[in-house]
PDB file of C-alpha atoms in Angstrom:
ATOM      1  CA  UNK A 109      17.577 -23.500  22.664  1.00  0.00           C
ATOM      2  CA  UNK A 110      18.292 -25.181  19.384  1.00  0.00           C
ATOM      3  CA  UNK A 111      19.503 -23.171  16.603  1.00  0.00           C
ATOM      4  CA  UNK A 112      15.977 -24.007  14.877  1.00  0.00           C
ATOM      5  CA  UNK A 113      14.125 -22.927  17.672  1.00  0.00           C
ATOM      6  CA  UNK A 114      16.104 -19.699  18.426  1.00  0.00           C
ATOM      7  CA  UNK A 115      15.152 -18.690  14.415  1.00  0.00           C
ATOM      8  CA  UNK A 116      11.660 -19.580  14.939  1.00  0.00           C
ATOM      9  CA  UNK A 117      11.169 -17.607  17.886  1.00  0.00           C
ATOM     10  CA  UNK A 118      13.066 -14.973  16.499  1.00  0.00           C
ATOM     11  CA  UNK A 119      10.710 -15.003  12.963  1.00  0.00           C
ATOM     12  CA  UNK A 120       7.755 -14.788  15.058  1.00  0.00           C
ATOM     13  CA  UNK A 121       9.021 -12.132  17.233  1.00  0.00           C
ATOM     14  CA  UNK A 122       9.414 -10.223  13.407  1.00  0.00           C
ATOM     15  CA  UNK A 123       5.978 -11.301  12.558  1.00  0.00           C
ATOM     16  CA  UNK A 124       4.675  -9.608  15.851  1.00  0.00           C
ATOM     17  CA  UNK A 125       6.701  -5.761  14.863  1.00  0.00           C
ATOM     18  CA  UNK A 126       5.050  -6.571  11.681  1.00  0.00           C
ATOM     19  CA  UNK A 127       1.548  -6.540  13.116  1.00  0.00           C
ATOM     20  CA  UNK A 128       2.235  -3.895  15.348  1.00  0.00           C
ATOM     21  CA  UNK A 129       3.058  -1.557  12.163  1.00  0.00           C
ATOM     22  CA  UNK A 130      -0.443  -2.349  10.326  1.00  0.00           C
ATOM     23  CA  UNK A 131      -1.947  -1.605  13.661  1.00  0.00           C
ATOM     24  CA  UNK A 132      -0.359   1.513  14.269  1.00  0.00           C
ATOM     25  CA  UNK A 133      -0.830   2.766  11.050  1.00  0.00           C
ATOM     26  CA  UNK A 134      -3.848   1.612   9.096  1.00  0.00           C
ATOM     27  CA  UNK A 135      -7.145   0.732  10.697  1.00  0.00           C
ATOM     28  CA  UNK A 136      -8.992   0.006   7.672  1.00  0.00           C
ATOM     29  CA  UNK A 137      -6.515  -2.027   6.007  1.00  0.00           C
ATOM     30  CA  UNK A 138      -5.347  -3.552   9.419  1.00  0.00           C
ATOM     31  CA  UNK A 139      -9.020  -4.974   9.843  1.00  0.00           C
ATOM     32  CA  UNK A 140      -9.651  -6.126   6.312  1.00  0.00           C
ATOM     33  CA  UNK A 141      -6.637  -8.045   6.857  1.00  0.00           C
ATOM     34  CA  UNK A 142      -7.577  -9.740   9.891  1.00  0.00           C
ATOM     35  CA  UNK A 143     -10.344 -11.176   7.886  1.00  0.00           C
ATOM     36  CA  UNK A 144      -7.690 -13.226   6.449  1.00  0.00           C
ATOM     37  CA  UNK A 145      -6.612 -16.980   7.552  1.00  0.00           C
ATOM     38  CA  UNK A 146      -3.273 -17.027   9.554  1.00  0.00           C
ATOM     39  CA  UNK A 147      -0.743 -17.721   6.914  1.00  0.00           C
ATOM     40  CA  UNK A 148      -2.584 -15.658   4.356  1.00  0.00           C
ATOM     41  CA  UNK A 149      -2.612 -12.707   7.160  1.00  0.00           C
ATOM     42  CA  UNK A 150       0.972 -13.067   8.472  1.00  0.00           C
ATOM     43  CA  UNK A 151       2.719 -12.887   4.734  1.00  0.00           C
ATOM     44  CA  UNK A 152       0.630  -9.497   4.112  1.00  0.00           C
ATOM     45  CA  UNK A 153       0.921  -8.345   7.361  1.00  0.00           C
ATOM     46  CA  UNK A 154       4.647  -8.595   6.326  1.00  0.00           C
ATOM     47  CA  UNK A 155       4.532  -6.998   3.111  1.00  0.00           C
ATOM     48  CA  UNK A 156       2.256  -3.993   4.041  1.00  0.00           C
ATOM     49  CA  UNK A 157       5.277  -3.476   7.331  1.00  0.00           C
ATOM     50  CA  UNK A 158       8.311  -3.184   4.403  1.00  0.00           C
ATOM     51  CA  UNK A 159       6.156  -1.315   2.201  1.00  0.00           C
ATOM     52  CA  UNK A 160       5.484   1.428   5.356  1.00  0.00           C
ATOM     53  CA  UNK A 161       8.930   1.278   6.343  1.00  0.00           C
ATOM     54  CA  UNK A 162      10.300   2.541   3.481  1.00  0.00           C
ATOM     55  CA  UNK A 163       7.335   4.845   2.765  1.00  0.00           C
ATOM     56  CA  UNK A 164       8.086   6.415   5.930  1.00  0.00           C
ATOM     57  CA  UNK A 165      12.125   6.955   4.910  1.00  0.00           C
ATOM     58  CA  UNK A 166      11.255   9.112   2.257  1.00  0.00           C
ATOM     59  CA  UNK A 167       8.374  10.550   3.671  1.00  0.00           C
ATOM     60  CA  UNK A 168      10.049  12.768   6.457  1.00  0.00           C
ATOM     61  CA  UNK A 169      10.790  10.456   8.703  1.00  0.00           C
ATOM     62  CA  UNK A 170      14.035  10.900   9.169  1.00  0.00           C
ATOM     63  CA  UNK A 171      13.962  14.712   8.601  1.00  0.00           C
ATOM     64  CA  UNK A 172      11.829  15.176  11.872  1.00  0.00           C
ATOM     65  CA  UNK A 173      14.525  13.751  13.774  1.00  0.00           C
ATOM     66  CA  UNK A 174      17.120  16.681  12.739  1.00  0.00           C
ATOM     67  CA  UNK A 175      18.832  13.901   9.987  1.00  0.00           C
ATOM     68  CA  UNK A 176      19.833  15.601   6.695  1.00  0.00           C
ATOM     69  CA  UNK A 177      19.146  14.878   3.172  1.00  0.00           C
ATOM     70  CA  UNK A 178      21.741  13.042   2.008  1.00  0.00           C
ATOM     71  CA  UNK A 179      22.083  11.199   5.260  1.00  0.00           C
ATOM     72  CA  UNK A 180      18.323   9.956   4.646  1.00  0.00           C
ATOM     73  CA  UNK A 181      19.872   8.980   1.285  1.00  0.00           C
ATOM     74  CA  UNK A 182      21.768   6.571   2.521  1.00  0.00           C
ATOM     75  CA  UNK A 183      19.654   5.322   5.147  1.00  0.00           C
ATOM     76  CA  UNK A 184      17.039   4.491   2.546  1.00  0.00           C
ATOM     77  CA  UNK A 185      19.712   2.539   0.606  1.00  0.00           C
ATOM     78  CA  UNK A 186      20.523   0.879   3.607  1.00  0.00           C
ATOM     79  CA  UNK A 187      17.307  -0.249   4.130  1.00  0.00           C
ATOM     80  CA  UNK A 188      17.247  -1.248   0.358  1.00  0.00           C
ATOM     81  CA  UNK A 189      20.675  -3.240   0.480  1.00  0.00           C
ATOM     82  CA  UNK A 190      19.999  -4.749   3.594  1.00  0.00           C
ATOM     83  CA  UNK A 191      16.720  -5.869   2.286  1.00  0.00           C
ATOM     84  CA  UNK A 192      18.320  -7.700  -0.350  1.00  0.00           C
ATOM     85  CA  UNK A 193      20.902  -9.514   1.728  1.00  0.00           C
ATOM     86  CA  UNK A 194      18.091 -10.846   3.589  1.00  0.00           C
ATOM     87  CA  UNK A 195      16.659 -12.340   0.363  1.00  0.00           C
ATOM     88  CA  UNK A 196      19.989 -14.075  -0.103  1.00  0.00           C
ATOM     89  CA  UNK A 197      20.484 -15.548   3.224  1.00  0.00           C
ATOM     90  CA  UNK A 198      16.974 -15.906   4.990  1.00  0.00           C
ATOM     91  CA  UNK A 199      17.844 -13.985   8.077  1.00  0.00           C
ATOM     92  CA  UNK A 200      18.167  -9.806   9.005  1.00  0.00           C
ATOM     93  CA  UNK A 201      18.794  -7.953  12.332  1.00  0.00           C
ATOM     94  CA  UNK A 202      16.543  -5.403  10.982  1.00  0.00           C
ATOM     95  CA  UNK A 203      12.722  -7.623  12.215  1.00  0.00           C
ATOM     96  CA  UNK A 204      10.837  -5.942   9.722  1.00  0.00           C
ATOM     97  CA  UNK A 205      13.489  -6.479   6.928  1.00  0.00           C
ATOM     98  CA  UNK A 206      13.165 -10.518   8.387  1.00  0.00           C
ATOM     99  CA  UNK A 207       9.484 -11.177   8.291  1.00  0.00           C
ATOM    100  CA  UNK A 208       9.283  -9.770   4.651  1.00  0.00           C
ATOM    101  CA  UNK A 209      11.912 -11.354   3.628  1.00  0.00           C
ATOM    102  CA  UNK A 210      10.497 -14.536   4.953  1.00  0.00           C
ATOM    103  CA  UNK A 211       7.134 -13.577   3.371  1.00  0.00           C
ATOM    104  CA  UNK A 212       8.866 -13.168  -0.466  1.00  0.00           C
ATOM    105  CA  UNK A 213      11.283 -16.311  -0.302  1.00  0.00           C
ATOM    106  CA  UNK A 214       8.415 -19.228   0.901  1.00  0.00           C
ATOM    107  CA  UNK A 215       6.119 -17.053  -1.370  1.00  0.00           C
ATOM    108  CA  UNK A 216       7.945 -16.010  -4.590  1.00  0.00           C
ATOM    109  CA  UNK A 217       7.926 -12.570  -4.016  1.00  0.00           C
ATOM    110  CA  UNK A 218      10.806 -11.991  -5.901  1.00  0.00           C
ATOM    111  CA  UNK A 219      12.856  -8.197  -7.900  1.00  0.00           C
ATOM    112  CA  UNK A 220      10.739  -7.902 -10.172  1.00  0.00           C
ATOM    113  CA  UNK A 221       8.351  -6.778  -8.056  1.00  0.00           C
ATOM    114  CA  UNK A 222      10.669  -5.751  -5.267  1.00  0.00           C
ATOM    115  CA  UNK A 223      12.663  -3.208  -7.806  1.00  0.00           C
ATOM    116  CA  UNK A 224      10.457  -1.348  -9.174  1.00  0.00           C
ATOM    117  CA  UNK A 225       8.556  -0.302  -5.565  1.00  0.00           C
ATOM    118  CA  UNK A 226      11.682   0.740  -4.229  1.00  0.00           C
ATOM    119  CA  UNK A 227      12.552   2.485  -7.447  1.00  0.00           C
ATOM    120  CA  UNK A 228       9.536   4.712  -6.717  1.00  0.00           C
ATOM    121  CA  UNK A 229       9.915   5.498  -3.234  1.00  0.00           C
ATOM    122  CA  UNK A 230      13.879   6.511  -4.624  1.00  0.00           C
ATOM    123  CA  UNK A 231      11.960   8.927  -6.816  1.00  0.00           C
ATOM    124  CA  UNK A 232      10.699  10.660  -3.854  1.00  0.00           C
ATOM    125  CA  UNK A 233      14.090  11.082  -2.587  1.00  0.00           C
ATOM    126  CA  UNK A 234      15.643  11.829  -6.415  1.00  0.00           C
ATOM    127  CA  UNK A 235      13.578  15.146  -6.227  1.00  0.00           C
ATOM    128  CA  UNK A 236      14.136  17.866  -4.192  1.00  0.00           C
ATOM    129  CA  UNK A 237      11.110  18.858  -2.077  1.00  0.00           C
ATOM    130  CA  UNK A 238      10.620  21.917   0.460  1.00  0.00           C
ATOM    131  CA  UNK A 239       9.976  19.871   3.071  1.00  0.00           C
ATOM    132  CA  UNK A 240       9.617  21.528   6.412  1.00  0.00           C
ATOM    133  CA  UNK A 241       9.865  25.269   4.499  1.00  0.00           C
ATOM    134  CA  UNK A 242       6.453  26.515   3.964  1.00  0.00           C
ATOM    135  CA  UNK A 243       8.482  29.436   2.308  1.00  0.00           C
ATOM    136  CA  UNK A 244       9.436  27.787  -0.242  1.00  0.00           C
ATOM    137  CA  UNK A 245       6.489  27.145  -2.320  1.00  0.00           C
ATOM    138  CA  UNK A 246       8.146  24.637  -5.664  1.00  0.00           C
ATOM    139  CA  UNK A 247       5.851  21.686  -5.958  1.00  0.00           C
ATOM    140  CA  UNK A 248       7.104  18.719  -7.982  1.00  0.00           C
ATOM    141  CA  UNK A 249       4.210  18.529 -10.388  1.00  0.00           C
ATOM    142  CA  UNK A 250       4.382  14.374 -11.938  1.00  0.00           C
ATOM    143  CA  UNK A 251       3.088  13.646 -15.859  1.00  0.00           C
ATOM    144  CA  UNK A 252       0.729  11.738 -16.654  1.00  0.00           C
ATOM    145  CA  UNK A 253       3.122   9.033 -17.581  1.00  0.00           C
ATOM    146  CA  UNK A 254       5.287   9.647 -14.573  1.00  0.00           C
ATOM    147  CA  UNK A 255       2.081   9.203 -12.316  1.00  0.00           C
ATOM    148  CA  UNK A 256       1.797   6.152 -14.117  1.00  0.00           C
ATOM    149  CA  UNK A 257       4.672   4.800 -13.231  1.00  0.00           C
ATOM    150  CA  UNK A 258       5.195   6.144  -9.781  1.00  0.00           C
ATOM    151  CA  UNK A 259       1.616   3.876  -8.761  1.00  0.00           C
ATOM    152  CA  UNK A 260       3.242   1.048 -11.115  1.00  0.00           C
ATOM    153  CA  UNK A 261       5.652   0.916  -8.246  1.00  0.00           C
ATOM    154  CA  UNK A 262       3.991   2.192  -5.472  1.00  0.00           C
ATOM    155  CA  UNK A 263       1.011   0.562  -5.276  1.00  0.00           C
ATOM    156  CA  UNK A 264       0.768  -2.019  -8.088  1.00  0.00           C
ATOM    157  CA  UNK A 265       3.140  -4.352  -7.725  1.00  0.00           C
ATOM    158  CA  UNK A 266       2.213  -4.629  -3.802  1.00  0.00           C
ATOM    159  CA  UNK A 267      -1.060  -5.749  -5.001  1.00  0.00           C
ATOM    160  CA  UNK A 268       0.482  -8.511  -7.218  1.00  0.00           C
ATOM    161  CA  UNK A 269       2.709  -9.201  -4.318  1.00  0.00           C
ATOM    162  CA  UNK A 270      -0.228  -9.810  -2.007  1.00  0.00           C
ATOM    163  CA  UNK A 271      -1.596 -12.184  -5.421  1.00  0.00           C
ATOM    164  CA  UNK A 272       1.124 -14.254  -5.074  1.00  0.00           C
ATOM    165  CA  UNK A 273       0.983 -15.254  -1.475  1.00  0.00           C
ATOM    166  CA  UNK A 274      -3.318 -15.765  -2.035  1.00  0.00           C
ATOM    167  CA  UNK A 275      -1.859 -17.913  -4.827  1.00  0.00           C
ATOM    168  CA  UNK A 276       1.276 -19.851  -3.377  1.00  0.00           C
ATOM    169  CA  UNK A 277      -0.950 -22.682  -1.910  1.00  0.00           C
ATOM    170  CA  UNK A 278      -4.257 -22.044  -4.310  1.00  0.00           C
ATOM    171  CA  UNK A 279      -2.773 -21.932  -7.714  1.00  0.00           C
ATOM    172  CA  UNK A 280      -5.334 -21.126 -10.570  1.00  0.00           C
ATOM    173  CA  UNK A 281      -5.162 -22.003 -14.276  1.00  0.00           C
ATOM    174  CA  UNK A 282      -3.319 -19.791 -16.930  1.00  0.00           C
ATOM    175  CA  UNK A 283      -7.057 -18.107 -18.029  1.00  0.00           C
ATOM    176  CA  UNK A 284      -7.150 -16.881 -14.467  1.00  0.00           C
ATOM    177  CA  UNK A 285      -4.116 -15.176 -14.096  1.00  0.00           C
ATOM    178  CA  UNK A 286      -4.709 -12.228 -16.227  1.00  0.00           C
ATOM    179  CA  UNK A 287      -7.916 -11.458 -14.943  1.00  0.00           C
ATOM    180  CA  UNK A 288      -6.599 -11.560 -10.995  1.00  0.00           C
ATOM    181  CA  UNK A 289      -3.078  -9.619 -12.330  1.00  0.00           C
ATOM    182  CA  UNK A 290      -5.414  -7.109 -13.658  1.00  0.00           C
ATOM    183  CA  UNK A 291      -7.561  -6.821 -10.841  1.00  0.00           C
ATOM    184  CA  UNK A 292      -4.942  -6.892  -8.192  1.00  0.00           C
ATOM    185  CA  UNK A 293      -2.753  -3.762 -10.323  1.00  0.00           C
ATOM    186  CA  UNK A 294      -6.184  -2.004 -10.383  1.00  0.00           C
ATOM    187  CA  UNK A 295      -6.988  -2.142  -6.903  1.00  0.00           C
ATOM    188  CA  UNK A 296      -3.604  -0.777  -5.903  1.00  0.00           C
ATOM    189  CA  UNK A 297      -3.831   1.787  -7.749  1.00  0.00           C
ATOM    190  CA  UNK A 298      -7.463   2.709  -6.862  1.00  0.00           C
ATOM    191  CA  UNK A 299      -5.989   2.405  -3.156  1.00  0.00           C
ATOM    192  CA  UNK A 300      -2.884   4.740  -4.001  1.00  0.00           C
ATOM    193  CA  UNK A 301      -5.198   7.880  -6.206  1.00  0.00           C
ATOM    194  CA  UNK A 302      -7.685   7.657  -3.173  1.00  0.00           C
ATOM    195  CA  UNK A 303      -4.785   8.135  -0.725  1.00  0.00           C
ATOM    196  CA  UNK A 304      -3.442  10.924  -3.092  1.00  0.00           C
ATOM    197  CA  UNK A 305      -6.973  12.095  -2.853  1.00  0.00           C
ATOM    198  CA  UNK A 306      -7.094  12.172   0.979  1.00  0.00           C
ATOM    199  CA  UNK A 307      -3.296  13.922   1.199  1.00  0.00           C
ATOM    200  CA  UNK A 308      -3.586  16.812  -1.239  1.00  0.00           C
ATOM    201  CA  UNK A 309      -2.657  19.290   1.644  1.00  0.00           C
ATOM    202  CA  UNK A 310       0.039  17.031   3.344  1.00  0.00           C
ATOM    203  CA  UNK A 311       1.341  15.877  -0.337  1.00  0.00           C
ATOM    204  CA  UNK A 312       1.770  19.480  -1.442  1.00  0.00           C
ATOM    205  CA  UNK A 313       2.654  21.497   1.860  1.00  0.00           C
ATOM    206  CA  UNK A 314       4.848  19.609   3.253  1.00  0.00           C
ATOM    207  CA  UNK A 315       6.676  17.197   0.776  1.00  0.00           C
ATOM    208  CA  UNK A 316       6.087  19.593  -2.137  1.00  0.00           C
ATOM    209  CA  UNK A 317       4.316  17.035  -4.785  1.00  0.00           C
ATOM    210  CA  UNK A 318       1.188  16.721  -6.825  1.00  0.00           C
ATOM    211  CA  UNK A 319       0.883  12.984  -7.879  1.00  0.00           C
ATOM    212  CA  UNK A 320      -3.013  13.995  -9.299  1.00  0.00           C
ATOM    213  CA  UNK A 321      -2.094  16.929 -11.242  1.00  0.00           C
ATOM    214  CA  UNK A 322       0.418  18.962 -13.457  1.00  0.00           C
ATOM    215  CA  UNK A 323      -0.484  22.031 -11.765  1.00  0.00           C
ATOM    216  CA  UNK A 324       0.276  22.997  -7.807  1.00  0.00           C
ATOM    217  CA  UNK A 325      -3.366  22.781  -7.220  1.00  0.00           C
ATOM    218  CA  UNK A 326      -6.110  20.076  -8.151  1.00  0.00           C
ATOM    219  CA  UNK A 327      -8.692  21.312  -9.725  1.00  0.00           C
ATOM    220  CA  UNK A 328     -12.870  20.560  -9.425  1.00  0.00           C
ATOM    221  CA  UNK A 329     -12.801  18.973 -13.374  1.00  0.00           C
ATOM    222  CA  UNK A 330      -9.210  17.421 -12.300  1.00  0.00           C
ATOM    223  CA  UNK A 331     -10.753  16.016  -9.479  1.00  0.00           C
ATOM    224  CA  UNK A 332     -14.062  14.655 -10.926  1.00  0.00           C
ATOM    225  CA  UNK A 333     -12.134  12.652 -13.566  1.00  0.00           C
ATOM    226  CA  UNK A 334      -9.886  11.338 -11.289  1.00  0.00           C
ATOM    227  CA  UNK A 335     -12.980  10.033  -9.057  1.00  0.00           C
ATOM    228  CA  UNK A 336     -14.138   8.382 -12.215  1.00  0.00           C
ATOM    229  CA  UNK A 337     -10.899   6.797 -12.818  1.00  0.00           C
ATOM    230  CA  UNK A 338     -10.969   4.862  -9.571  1.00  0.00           C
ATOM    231  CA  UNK A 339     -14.105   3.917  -9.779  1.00  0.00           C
ATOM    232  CA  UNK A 340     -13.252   2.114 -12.674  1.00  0.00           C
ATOM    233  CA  UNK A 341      -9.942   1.152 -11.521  1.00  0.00           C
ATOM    234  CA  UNK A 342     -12.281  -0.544  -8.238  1.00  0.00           C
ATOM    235  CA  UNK A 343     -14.904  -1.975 -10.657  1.00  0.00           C
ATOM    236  CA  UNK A 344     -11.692  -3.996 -12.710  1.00  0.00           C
ATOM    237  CA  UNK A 345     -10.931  -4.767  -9.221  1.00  0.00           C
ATOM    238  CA  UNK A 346     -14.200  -6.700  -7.969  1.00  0.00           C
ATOM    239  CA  UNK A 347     -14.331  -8.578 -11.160  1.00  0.00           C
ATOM    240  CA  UNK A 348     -11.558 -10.254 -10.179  1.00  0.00           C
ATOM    241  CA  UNK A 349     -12.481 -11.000  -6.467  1.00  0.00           C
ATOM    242  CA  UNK A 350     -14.630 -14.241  -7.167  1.00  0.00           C
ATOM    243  CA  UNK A 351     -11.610 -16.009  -8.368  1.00  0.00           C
ATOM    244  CA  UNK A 352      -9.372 -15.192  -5.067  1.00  0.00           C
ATOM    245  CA  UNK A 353      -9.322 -17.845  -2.534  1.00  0.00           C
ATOM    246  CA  UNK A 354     -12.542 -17.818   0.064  1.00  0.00           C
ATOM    247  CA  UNK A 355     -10.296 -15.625   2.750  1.00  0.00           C
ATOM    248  CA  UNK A 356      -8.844 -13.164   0.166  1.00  0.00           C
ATOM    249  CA  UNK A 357     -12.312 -12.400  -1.372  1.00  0.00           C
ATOM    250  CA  UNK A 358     -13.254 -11.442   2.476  1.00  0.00           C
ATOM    251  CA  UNK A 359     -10.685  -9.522   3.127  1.00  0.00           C
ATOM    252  CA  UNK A 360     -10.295  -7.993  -0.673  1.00  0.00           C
ATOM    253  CA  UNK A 361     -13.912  -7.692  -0.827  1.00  0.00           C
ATOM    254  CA  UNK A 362     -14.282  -5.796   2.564  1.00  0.00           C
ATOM    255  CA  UNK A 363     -11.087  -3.230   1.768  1.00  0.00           C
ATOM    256  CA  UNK A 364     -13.115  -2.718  -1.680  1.00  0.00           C
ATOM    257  CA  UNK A 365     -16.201  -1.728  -0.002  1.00  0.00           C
ATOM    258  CA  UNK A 366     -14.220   0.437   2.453  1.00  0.00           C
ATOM    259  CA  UNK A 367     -12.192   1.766  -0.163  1.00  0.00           C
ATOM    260  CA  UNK A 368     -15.579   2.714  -2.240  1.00  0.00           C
ATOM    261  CA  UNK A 369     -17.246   4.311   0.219  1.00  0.00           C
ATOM    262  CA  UNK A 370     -14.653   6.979   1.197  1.00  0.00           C
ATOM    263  CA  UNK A 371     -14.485   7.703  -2.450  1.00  0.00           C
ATOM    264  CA  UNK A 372     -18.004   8.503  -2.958  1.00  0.00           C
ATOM    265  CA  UNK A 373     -17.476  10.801   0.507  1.00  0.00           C
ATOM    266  CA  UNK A 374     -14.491  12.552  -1.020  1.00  0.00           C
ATOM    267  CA  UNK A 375     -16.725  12.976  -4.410  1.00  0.00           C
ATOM    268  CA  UNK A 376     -19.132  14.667  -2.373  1.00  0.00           C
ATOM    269  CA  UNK A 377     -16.755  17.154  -0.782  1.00  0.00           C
ATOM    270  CA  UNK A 378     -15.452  20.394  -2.275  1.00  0.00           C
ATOM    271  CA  UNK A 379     -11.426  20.474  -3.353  1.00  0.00           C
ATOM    272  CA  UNK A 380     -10.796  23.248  -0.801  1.00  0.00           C
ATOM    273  CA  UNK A 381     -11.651  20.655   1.479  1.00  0.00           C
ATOM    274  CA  UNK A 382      -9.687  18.006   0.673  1.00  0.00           C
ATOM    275  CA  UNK A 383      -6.903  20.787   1.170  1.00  0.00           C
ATOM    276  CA  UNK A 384      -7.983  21.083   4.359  1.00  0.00           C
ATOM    277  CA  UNK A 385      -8.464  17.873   6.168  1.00  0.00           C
ATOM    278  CA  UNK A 386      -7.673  14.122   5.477  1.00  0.00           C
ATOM    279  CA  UNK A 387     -11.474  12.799   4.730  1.00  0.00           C
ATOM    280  CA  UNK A 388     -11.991   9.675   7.050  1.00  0.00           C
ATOM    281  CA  UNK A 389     -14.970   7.370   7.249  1.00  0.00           C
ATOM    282  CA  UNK A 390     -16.281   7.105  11.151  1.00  0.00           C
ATOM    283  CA  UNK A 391     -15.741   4.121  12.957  1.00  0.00           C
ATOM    284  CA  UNK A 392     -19.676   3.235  12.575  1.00  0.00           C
ATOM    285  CA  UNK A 393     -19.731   3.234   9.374  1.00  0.00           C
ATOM    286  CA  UNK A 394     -16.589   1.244   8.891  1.00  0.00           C
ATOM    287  CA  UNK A 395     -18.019  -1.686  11.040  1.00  0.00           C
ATOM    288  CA  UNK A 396     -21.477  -1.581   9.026  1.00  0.00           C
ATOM    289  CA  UNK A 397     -19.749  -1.896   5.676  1.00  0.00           C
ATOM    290  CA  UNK A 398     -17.619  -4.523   6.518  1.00  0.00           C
ATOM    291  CA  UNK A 399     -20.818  -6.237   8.172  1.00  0.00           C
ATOM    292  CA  UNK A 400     -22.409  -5.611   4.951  1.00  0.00           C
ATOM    293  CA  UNK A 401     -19.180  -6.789   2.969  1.00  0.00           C
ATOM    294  CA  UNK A 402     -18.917  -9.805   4.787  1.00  0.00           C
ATOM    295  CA  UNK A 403     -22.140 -10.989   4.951  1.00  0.00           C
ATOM    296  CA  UNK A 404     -22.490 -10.315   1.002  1.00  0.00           C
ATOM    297  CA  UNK A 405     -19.105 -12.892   0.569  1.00  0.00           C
ATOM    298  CA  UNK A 406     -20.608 -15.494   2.532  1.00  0.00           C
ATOM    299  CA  UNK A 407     -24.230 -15.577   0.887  1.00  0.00           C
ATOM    300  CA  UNK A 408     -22.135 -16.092  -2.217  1.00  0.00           C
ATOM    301  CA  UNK A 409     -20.254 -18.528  -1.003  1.00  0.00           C
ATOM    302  CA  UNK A 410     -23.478 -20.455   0.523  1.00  0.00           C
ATOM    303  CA  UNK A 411     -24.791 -20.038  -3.157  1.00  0.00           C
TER     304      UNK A 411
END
């Protein structure tokens, strides 16, 4: 096998573990992605596998398997450092490390997005959580502007990295930009508040953190106005949808309406809830509104 060939099959082989991640972890966003052409679906494929990686490190991961805190330290730096190198040279032994890394050098994914989304998973780590000891009931409680810059990083600049590979071959003009930037920052964040939403119990219990709130506990009002954010934050987000290219508006368009819809269900539902159990939208209802999502793209397509 020729050098060339042994990297190919070797990128693809990263490209498959990257796949298997979105499947294994995220239905919803796993099939609004396959609405996506090939390339298009790959490259965020690869970014959403880094991006749960990572999450994962600081999330516990490591911690269920008996490893201790600063050991998961360093095993998140790792993962950081090694990231980088793979920037530099265009290979990694690590095959999710590879296929991202593959994803931000043909795209222009580059650290200036990179650095800040690690720099808020390392916040995670930075604060000391009672993880695993119910007992211990201190909940890191983020600011307002601490929130803000915790989604900035978490969410945000994923969405502008998934604008940049919609963009790499379908480049729009400089009066564009700003209205797909915005739209791409506000979806992420919409996506990261709902998921804060949907993990109040998880969030608090077992991580000890309240991303939504200063106090230990969300309140009804607290929650309301945060419902009305992301509505807003999702409305910012489909005004910039007819300017994606044909696949992205499917596929952005159908997480939207996905998205939407489990809002309006955890709107509905009383905090103590929320505290309870992750709110999910059934498998029927997911398949009509992408249907619905779908069909709605193509009629304005066809128009």
């Amino acid at each position: 096998m020729s050098e060339r060939s042994s990297l190919e099959t070797y990128s693809r082989t990263a490209e498959r573990a990257a796949k298997s991640v979105i499947d294994g972890y995220s239905t919803s966003f796993g099939t609004a992605t396959a609405l996506l052409g090939p390339s298009h679906r790959s490259h965020v494929r690869n970014v959403y596998a880094l991006v749960r990686v990572a999450d994962e490190i600081v999330d516990g991961l490591p911690s269920s398997a008996g490893v201790g805190p600063d050991e998961v330290g360093e095993m998140f730096e790792d993962f950081v450092a090694e990231t980088y190198r793979a920037l530099s040279r265009g290979v990694s032994t690590n095959l999710i490390i590879h296929a991202f890394a593959r994803t931000a050098r043909h795209t222009g994914i580059g650290s200036d997005l990179i650095e800040p989304f690690f720099a808020a998973m390392r916040s995670d780590l930075d604060a000391e959580s009672p993880a695993g000891h119910p007992a211990a009931p201190e909940v890191r409680c983020l600011s307002a502007g601490e929130h803000a810059d915790y989604v900035y990083g978490s969410a945000e600049v994923v969405g502008l990295m998934c604008l940049r590979i919609f963009l790499h071959d379908n480049p729009r003009d400089d009066t564009q930009l700003p209205t797909l930037e915005c739209g791409a920052r506000r979806l992420g964040a919409a996506f990261q508040n709902i998921n804060f939403l949907r993990d109040l119990a998880d969030d608090r219990d077992r991580l000890g953190r309240s991303y939504l709130t200063e106090d230990a506990r969300l309140s009804t009002s607290a929650r309301d106005a945060w419902i009305l954010t992301i509505r807003d934050q999702l409305a910012d987000a489909e005004a910039a949808i007819p300017l994606l290219p044909y696949d992205a508006r499917l596929a952005v368009g159908a997480a939207t309406a996905l998205f939407a819809a489990l809002i309006d269900t955890i709107a509905a539902a009383p905090v103590e809830r929320l505290y309870r159990e992750r709110i999910r939208i059934p498998g029927h209802v997911k398949a009509r509104l992408l249907a619905r999502s779908t069909l709605g793209t193509l009629r304005g397509r066809s128009s």
